[in-house]
mmCIF file of C-alpha atoms in Angstrom:
data_model
loop_
_atom_site.group_PDB
_atom_site.id
_atom_site.type_symbol
_atom_site.label_atom_id
_atom_site.label_comp_id
_atom_site.label_asym_id
_atom_site.label_seq_id
_atom_site.Cartn_x
_atom_site.Cartn_y
_atom_site.Cartn_z
ATOM 1 C CA UNK A 1 119.389 101.362 101.323
ATOM 2 C CA UNK A 2 119.935 104.828 99.841
ATOM 3 C CA UNK A 3 118.593 103.680 96.466
ATOM 4 C CA UNK A 4 115.442 102.360 98.115
ATOM 5 C CA UNK A 5 114.901 105.681 99.870
ATOM 6 C CA UNK A 6 115.392 107.518 96.576
ATOM 7 C CA UNK A 7 112.936 105.253 94.737
ATOM 8 C CA UNK A 8 110.312 105.739 97.452
ATOM 9 C CA UNK A 9 110.706 109.451 98.187
ATOM 10 C CA UNK A 10 111.216 110.753 94.622
ATOM 11 C CA UNK A 11 107.730 109.692 93.408
ATOM 12 C CA UNK A 12 106.225 111.103 96.608
ATOM 13 C CA UNK A 13 107.879 114.451 95.891
ATOM 14 C CA UNK A 14 106.602 114.436 92.301
ATOM 15 C CA UNK A 15 103.055 113.466 93.307
ATOM 16 C CA UNK A 16 102.876 116.163 95.965
ATOM 17 C CA UNK A 17 104.334 118.679 93.484
ATOM 18 C CA UNK A 18 101.637 117.820 90.939
ATOM 19 C CA UNK A 19 98.956 118.111 93.622
ATOM 20 C CA UNK A 20 100.291 121.477 94.693
ATOM 21 C CA UNK A 21 100.261 122.803 91.125
ATOM 22 C CA UNK A 22 96.802 121.342 90.465
ATOM 23 C CA UNK A 23 95.201 122.904 93.534
ATOM 24 C CA UNK A 24 96.992 126.200 92.921
ATOM 25 C CA UNK A 25 95.536 126.423 89.423
ATOM 26 C CA UNK A 26 92.142 125.298 90.703
ATOM 27 C CA UNK A 27 92.091 127.923 93.470
ATOM 28 C CA UNK A 28 93.078 130.715 91.100
ATOM 29 C CA UNK A 29 90.413 129.891 88.532
ATOM 30 C CA UNK A 30 87.404 129.600 90.810
ATOM 31 C CA UNK A 31 85.307 132.573 91.862
ATOM 32 C CA UNK A 32 83.567 130.957 94.857
ATOM 33 C CA UNK A 33 85.307 132.053 98.039
ATOM 34 C CA UNK A 34 84.713 128.789 99.895
ATOM 35 C CA UNK A 35 85.904 126.604 97.022
ATOM 36 C CA UNK A 36 88.939 128.867 96.623
ATOM 37 C CA UNK A 37 89.730 128.476 100.331
ATOM 38 C CA UNK A 38 89.417 124.691 100.204
ATOM 39 C CA UNK A 39 91.670 124.497 97.127
ATOM 40 C CA UNK A 40 94.237 126.785 98.756
ATOM 41 C CA UNK A 41 94.170 124.645 101.892
ATOM 42 C CA UNK A 42 94.750 121.491 99.857
ATOM 43 C CA UNK A 43 97.564 123.239 98.004
ATOM 44 C CA UNK A 44 99.152 124.060 101.385
ATOM 45 C CA UNK A 45 98.836 120.441 102.472
ATOM 46 C CA UNK A 46 100.471 119.191 99.266
ATOM 47 C CA UNK A 47 103.220 121.769 99.543
ATOM 48 C CA UNK A 48 103.809 120.820 103.172
ATOM 49 C CA UNK A 49 104.056 117.154 102.243
ATOM 50 C CA UNK A 50 106.468 117.996 99.430
ATOM 51 C CA UNK A 51 108.696 119.984 101.800
ATOM 52 C CA UNK A 52 108.635 117.157 104.333
ATOM 53 C CA UNK A 53 109.725 114.671 101.653
ATOM 54 C CA UNK A 54 112.494 117.015 100.486
ATOM 55 C CA UNK A 55 113.608 117.360 104.104
ATOM 56 C CA UNK A 56 113.649 113.577 104.406
ATOM 57 C CA UNK A 57 115.973 113.366 101.421
ATOM 58 C CA UNK A 58 118.260 115.989 102.930
ATOM 59 C CA UNK A 59 118.285 114.368 106.359
ATOM 60 C CA UNK A 60 118.437 110.693 105.379
ATOM 61 C CA UNK A 61 120.807 110.889 102.440
ATOM 62 C CA UNK A 62 123.252 113.438 103.809
ATOM 63 C CA UNK A 63 126.783 112.387 104.529
ATOM 64 C CA UNK A 64 127.121 114.162 107.876
ATOM 65 C CA UNK A 65 127.115 117.579 106.207
ATOM 66 C CA UNK A 66 126.020 120.245 108.665
ATOM 67 C CA UNK A 67 124.614 122.494 105.948
ATOM 68 C CA UNK A 68 122.404 119.713 104.558
ATOM 69 C CA UNK A 69 121.108 118.875 108.022
ATOM 70 C CA UNK A 70 120.285 122.529 108.732
ATOM 71 C CA UNK A 71 118.529 122.950 105.374
ATOM 72 C CA UNK A 72 116.653 119.690 105.939
ATOM 73 C CA UNK A 73 115.545 120.824 109.383
ATOM 74 C CA UNK A 74 114.336 124.171 108.006
ATOM 75 C CA UNK A 75 112.386 122.429 105.231
ATOM 76 C CA UNK A 76 110.918 120.038 107.798
ATOM 77 C CA UNK A 77 109.694 122.849 110.051
ATOM 78 C CA UNK A 78 108.202 124.828 107.143
ATOM 79 C CA UNK A 79 106.622 121.657 105.732
ATOM 80 C CA UNK A 80 104.990 120.689 109.020
ATOM 81 C CA UNK A 81 103.704 124.240 109.451
ATOM 82 C CA UNK A 82 102.211 124.232 105.922
ATOM 83 C CA UNK A 83 100.646 120.824 106.472
ATOM 84 C CA UNK A 84 98.949 121.798 109.729
ATOM 85 C CA UNK A 85 97.890 125.206 108.388
ATOM 86 C CA UNK A 86 96.319 123.490 105.386
ATOM 87 C CA UNK A 87 94.492 120.993 107.576
ATOM 88 C CA UNK A 88 93.210 123.782 109.827
ATOM 89 C CA UNK A 89 92.096 125.945 106.885
ATOM 90 C CA UNK A 90 90.381 123.054 105.144
ATOM 91 C CA UNK A 91 88.394 122.329 108.288
ATOM 92 C CA UNK A 92 87.416 125.980 108.559
ATOM 93 C CA UNK A 93 86.224 126.226 104.950
ATOM 94 C CA UNK A 94 84.470 122.838 105.121
ATOM 95 C CA UNK A 95 82.490 124.058 108.142
ATOM 96 C CA UNK A 96 81.579 127.248 106.250
ATOM 97 C CA UNK A 97 80.413 125.156 103.317
ATOM 98 C CA UNK A 98 78.326 122.918 105.601
ATOM 99 C CA UNK A 99 76.712 125.956 107.254
ATOM 100 C CA UNK A 100 75.799 127.307 103.830
ATOM 101 C CA UNK A 101 73.989 124.058 102.936
ATOM 102 C CA UNK A 102 71.836 124.155 106.084
#
């Protein structure tokens, strides 16, 4: 069971890491404020997902170690916060972009 979890979660961590790096580079290179905000929001969502997957590894694969559970819980809370902040910010910048088109 642990091997299955590792084979499922490890690619998810790598994909979210690549997305986070991609959107970070994209947000730093653009000059448009709205596009920069959308890219930063997507970077936050990818980073939140990555932290949630890392927390899942810590929580599901730990051998009753208190330190691993505490670290996993901290990563989970930070990951959920990043994910929701990214979703909220993307909605905000999408609405700004839609208002600009009208």
